[in-house]
CSV table of C-alpha atoms and ligand atoms in Angstrom, one decimal:
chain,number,residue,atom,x,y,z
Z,282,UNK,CA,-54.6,-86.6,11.4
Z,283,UNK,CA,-54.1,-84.5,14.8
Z,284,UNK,CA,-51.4,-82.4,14.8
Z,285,UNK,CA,-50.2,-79.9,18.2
Z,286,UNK,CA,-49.4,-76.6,16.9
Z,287,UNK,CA,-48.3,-74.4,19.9
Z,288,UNK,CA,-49.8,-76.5,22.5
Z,289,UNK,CA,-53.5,-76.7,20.4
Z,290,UNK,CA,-54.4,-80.2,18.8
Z,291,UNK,CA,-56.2,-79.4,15.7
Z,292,UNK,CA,-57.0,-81.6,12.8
Z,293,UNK,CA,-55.4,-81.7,9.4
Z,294,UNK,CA,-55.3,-83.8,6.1
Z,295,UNK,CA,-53.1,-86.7,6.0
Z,296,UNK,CA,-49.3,-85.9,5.0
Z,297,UNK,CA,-49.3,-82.3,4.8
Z,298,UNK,CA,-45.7,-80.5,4.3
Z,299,UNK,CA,-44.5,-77.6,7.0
Z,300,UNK,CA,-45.3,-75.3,3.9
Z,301,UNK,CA,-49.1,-76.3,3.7
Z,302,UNK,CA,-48.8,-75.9,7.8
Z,303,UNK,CA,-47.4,-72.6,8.0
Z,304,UNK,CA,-50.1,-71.4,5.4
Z,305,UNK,CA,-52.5,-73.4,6.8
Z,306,UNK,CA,-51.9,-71.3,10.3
Z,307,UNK,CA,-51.7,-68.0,8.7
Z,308,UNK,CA,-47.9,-67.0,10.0
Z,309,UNK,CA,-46.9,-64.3,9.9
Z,310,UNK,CA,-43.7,-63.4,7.8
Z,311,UNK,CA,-43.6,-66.9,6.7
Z,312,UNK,CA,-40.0,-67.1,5.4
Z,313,UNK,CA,-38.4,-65.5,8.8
Z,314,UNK,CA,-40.2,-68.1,11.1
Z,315,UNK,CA,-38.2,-71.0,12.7
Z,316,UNK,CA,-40.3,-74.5,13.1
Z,317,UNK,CA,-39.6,-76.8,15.1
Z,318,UNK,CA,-41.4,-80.2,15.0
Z,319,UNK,CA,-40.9,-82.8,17.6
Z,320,UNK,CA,-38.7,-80.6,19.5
Z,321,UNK,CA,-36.4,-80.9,16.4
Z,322,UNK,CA,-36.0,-77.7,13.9
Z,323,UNK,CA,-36.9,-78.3,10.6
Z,324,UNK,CA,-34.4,-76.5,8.0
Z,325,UNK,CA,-36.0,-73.8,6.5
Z,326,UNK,CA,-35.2,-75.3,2.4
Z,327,UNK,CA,-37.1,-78.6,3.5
Z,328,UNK,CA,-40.2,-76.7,4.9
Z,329,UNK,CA,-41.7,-78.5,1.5
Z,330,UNK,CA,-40.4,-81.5,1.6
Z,331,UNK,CA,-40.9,-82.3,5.3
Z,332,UNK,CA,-44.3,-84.3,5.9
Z,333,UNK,CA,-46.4,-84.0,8.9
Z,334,UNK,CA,-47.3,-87.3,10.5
Z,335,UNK,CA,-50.0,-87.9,12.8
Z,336,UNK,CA,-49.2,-87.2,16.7
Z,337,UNK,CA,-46.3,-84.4,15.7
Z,338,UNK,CA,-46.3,-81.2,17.9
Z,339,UNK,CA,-45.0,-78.1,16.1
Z,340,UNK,CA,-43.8,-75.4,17.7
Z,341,UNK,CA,-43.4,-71.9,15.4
Z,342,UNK,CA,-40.4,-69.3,16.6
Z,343,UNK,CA,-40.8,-65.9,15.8
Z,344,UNK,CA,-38.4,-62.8,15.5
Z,345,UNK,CA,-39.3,-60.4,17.8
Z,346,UNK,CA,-36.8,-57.5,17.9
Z,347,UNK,CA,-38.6,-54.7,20.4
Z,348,UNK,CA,-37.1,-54.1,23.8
Z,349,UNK,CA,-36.7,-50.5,24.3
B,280,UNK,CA,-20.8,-59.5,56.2
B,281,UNK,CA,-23.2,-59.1,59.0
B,282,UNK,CA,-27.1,-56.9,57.5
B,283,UNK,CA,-27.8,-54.0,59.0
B,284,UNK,CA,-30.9,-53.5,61.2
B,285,UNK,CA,-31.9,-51.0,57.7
B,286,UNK,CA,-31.0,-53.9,55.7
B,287,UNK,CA,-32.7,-56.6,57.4
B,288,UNK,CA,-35.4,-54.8,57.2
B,289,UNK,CA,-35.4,-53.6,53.8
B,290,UNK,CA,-34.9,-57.3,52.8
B,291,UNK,CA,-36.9,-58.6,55.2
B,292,UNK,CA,-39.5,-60.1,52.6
B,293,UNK,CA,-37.1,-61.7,50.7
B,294,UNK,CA,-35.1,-63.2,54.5
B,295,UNK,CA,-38.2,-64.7,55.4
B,296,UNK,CA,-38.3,-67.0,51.9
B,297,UNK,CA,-37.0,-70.2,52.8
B,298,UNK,CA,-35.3,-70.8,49.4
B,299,UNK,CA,-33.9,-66.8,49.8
B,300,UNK,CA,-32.9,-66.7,53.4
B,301,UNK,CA,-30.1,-64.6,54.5
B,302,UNK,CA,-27.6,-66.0,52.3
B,303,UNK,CA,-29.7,-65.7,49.1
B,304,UNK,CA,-29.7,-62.0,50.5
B,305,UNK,CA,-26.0,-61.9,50.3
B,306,UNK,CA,-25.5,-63.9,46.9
B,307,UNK,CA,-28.1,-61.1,45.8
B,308,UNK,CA,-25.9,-58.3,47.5
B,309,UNK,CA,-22.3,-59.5,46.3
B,310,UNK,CA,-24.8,-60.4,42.4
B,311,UNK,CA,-23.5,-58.2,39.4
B,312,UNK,CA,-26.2,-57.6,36.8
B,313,UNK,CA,-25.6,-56.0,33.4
B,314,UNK,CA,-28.6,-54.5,31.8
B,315,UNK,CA,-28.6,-53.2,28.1
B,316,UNK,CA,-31.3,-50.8,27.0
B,317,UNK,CA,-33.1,-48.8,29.7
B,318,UNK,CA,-36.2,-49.2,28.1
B,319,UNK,CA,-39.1,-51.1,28.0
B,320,UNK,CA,-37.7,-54.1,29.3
B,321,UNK,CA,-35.2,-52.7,31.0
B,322,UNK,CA,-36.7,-49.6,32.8
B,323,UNK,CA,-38.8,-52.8,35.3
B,324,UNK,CA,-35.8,-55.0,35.4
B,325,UNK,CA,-33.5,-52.2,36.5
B,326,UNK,CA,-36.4,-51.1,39.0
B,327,UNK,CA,-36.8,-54.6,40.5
B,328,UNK,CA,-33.2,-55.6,40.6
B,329,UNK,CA,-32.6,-52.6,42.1
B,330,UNK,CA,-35.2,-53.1,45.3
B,331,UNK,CA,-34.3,-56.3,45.3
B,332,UNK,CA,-30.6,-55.6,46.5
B,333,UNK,CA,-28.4,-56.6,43.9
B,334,UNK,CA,-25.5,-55.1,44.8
B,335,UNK,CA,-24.1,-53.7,41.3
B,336,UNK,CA,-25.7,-52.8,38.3
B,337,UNK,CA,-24.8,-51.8,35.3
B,338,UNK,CA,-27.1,-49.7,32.9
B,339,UNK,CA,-26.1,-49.2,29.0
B,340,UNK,CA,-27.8,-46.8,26.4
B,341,UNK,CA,-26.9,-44.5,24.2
B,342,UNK,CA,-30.5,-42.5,23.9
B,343,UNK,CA,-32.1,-39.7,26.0
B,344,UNK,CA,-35.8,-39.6,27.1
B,345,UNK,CA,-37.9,-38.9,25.3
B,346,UNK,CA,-41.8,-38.2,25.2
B,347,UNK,CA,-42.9,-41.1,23.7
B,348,UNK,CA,-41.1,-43.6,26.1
B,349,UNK,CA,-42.6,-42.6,29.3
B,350,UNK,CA,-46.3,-44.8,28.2
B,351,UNK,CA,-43.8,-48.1,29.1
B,352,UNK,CA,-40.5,-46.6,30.3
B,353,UNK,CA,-41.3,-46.3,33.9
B,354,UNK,CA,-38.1,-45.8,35.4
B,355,UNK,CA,-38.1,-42.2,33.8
B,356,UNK,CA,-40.6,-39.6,34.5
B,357,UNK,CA,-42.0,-36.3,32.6
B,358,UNK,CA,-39.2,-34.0,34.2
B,359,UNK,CA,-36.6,-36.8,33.1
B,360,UNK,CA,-37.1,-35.7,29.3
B,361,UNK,CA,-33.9,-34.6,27.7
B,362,UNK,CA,-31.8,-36.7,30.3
B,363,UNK,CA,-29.6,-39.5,29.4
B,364,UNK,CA,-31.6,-42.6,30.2
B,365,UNK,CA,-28.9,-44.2,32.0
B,366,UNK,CA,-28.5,-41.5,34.5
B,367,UNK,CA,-32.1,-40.9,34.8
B,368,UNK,CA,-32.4,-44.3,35.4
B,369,UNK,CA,-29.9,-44.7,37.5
B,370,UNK,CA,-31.2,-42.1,39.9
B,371,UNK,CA,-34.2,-43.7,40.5
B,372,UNK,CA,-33.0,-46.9,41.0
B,373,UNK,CA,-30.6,-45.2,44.3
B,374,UNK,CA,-33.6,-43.3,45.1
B,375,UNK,CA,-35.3,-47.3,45.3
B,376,UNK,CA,-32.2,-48.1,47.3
B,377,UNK,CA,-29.1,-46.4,47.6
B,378,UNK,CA,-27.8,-50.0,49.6
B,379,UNK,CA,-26.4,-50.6,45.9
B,380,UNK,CA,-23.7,-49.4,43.2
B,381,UNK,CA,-25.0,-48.3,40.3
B,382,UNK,CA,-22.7,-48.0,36.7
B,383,UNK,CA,-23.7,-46.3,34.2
B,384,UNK,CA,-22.8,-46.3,30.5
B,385,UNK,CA,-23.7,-44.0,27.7
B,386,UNK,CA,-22.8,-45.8,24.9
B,387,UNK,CA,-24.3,-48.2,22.3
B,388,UNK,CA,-22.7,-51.6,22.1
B,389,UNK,CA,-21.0,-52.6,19.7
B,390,UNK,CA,-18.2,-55.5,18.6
B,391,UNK,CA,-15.5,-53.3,20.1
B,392,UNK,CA,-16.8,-52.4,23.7
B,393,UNK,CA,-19.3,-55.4,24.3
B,394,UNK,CA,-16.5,-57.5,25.5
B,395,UNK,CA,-15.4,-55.2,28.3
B,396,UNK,CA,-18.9,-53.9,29.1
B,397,UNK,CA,-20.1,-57.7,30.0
B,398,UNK,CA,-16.3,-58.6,31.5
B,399,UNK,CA,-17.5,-57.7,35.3
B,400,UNK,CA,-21.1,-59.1,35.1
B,401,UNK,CA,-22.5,-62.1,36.6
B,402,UNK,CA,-25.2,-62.1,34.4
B,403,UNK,CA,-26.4,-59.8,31.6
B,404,UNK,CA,-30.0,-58.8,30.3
B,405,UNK,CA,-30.6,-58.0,26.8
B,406,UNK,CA,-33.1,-55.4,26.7
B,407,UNK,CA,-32.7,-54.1,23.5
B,408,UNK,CA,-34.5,-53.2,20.4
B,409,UNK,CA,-33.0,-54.4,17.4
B,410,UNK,CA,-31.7,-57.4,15.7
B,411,UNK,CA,-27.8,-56.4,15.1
B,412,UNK,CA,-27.8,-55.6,19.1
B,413,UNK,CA,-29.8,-59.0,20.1
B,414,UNK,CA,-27.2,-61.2,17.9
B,415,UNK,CA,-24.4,-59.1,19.4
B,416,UNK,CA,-25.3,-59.9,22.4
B,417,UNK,CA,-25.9,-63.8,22.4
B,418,UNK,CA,-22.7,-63.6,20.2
B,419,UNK,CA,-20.7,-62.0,23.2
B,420,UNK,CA,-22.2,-63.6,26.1
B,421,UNK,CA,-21.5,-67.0,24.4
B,422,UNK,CA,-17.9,-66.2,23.8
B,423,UNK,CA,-17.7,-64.9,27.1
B,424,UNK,CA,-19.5,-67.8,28.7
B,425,UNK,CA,-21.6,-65.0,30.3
B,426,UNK,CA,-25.8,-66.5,31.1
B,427,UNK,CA,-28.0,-64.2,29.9
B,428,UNK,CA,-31.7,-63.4,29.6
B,429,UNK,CA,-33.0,-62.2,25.9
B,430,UNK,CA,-36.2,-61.3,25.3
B,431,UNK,CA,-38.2,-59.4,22.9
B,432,UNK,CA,-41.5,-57.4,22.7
B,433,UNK,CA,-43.9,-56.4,20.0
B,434,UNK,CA,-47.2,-55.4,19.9
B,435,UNK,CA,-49.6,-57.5,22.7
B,436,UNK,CA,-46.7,-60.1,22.5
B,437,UNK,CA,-43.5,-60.9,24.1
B,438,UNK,CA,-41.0,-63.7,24.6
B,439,UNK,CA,-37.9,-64.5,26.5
B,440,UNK,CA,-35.4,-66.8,26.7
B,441,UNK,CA,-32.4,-67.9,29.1
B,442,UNK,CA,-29.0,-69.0,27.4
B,443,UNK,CA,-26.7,-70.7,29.6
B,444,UNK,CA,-23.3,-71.0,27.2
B,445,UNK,CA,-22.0,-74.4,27.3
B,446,UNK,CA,-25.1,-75.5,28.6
B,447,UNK,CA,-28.9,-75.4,26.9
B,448,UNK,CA,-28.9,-73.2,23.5
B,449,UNK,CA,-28.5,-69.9,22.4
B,450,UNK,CA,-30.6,-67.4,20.6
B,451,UNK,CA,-28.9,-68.1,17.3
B,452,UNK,CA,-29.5,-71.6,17.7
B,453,UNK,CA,-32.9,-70.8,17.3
B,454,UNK,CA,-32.5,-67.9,14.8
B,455,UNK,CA,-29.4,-68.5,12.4
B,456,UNK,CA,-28.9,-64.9,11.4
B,457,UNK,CA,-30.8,-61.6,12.0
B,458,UNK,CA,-33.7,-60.8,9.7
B,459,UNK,CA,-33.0,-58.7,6.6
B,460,UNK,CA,-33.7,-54.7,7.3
B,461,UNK,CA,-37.6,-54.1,7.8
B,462,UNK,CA,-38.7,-57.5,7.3
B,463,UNK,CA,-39.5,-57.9,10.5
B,464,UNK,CA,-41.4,-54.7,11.8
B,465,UNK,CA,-39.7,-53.3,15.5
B,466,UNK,CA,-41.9,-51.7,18.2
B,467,UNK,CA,-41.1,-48.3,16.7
B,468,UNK,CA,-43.1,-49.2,13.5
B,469,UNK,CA,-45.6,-51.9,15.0
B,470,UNK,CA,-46.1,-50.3,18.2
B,471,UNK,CA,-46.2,-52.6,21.8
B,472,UNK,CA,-48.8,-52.5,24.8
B,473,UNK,CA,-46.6,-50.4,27.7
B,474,UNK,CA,-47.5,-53.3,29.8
B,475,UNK,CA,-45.3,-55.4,27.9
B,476,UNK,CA,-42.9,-54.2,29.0
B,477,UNK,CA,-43.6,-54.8,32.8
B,478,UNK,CA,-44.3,-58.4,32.3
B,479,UNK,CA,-41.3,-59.7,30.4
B,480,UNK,CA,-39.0,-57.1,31.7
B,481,UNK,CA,-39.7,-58.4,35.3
B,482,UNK,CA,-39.5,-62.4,34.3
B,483,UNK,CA,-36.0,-61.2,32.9
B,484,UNK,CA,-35.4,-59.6,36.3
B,485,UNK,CA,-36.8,-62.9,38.0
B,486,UNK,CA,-34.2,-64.5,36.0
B,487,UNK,CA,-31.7,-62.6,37.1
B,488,UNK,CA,-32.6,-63.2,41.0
B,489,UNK,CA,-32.7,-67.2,40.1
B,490,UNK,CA,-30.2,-67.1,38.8
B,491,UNK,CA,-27.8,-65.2,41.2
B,492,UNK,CA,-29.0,-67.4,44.2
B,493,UNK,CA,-29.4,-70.6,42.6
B,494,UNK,CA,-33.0,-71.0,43.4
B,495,UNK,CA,-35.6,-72.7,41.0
B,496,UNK,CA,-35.3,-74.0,37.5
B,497,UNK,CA,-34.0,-71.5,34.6
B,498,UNK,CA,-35.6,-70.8,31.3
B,499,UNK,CA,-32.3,-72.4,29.7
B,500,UNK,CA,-33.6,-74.7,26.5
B,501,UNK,CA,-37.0,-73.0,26.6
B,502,UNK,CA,-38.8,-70.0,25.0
B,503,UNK,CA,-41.7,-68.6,26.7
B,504,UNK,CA,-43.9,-66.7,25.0
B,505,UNK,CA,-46.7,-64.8,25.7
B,506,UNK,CA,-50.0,-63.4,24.0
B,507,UNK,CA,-51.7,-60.6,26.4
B,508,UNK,CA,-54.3,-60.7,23.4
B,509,UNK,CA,-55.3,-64.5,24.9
B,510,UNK,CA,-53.9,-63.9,27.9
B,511,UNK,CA,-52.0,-67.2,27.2
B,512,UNK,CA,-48.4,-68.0,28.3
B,513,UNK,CA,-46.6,-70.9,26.0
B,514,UNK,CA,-43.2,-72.6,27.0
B,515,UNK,CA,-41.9,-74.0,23.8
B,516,UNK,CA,-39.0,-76.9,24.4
B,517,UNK,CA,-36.1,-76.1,22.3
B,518,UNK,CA,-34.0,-78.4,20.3
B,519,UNK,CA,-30.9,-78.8,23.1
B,520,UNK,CA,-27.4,-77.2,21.7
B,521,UNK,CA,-25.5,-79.1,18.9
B,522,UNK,CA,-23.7,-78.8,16.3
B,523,UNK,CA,-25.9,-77.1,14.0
B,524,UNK,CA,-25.2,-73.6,15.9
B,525,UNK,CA,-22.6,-71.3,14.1
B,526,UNK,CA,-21.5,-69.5,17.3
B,527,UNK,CA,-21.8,-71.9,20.4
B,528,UNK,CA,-21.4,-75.6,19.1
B,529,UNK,CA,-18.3,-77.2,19.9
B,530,UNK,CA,-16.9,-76.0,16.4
B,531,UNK,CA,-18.4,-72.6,15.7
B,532,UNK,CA,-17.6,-70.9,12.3
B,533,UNK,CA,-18.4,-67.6,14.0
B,534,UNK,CA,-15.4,-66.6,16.0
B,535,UNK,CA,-15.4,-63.0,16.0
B,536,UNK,CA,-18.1,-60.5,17.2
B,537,UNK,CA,-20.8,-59.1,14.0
B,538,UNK,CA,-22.0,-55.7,13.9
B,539,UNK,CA,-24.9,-56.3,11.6
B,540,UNK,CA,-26.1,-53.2,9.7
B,541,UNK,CA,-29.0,-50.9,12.1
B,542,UNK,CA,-32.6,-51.4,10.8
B,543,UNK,CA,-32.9,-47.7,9.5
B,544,UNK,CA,-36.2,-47.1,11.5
B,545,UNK,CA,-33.7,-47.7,15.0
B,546,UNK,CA,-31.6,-45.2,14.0
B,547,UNK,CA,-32.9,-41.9,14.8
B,548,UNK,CA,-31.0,-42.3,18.2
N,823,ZN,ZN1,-26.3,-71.6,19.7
């Protein structure tokens, strides 16, 4: 299935879970990142249990606390 | 309020804008802009609001230059170490133009002056560099129904957002709570390009310009972010406000202002 992780359309096995995603995509400090998937967030406690369909865009937000 | 013949020439590159004009000019000139941290992002917004004619604005930090801010702080110079960064900033943005009223305040923020501090101000720019201070300030500025432009920097990446309160959502809406202490790594420990700075710190100040004359489309419900490594920009749609947020749905459970506990790598100030 096609999948559109920060704008790229990449391909990934059926049914895969936000977990498999976020490892899949190598983030960074994993259990700080906010996902949003269909311009919806996605709870970070059903990261697991949320499966990917075919067609969804996900967006990963990071933390970024620099400024000065 | 009729321009001067210094002032309509100062401003003339902004007069001859159709979408500026003269009375962008004046909305610009009668704007109040509050910017926190006269740093990396703040050192170009300060700079550009400043040219740009914004007729009062204010400056808060609590930290004095030092060496190792001048590869991104450009508002300070080499004979500026020592110096409180608001007043060295401040004197180069009335050297830029002395047409405007610069307030200075040397002073972190905190849940007992941020009220006050952001109480005169149109519109506020967090240019901070640490968590406690970013949530403060979304937390403030949505209490206060203040706009605001938050952004951070790390690194060869940066990212801003605009938070209209009442209207698109807020930095907590995308980030519940702050990160726990060194979990996420600050510029301090992780380092950031000095250009960086320049880029986001001026979209913040563009920001500011929009949205003090009403021209163009605000970053409200977005996050832009951008990789210098790629040289890619990305504006990620956000989830619109709702009831989910803690501090600006219709039924926060945050009322009062948070001072979360200072990473300990941000407190050397
Ligand atoms: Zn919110």
């Amino acid at each position: 299935m096609k999948i559109t992780v920060a704008g790229e359309t990449k391909e990934f096995d059926d049914g895969i879970s936000v977990s498999k995603l976020i490892e899949l995509e190598n983030v960074e400090t994993p259990q700080y990142v906010t996902v949003s998937v269909n311009e919806e967030f996605v709870d970070s406690g059903a990261f697991g249990s949320t499966a990917l369909k075919d067609g969804d865009n996900v967006e990963f937000l990071y933390f970024m606390g620099g400024g000065r | 309020m009729a321009f001067t013949d210094e002032q309509l020439e100062r401003y003339s590159r902004h007069i001859i804008l159709k979408e500026i004009g003269v009375k962008g000019q004046k909305k610009l000139l009668a704007g109040k802009v509050l910017i926190i941290g006269a740093g990396g992002l703040g050192a170009p917004a300060a700079m550009y609001l400043a040219a740009a004619g914004v007729g009062t604005i204010g400056i808060a930090d609590a930290d004095k230059v030092d060496l190792s801010n001048l590869q991104r702080q450009v508002i300070h110079t080499t004979n500026d170490i020592g110096k409180r960064k608001v007043e060295s900033a401040a004197e180069t943005m009335r050297a830029i133009n002395p047409d405007i009223t610069v307030n200075t305040y040397y002073d972190f923020v905190n849940s007992s002056n941020i009220m006050d501090l952001i109480a005169d101000y149109d519109f506020i720019l967090d240019g901070t560099d640490n968590f406690p201070a970013k949530f403060l300030i979304n937390d403030a500025c949505v209490m206060a129904g203040k706009p605001f432009s938050h952004a951070g920097i790390i690194r060869f990446k940066g990212q801003l957002t605009t938070v209209i309160p009442g209207e698109g959502p807020c930095y907590r809406c995308i980030f519940k709570n702050p990160p726990p202490k060194d979990a996420v790594p600050t510029c301090k420990q992780a380092g950031v390009i000095g250009a960086m700075g320049g880029v986001i710190g001026s979209l913040q100040a563009m920001e500011a310009v929009k949205y003090l004359t009403g021209v163009g489309e605000l970053l409200s419900g977005y996050l832009l972010t951008y990789d210098a490594l790629k040289m890619e920009f990305h504006k990620v749609k956000l989830p619109p406000r709702g009831d989910g947020c803690a501090v600006c749905s219709d039924h926060p459970t945050i009322t009062e202002l948070i001072d979360y506990e200072q990473a300990a790598c941000d407190m050397k100030q």
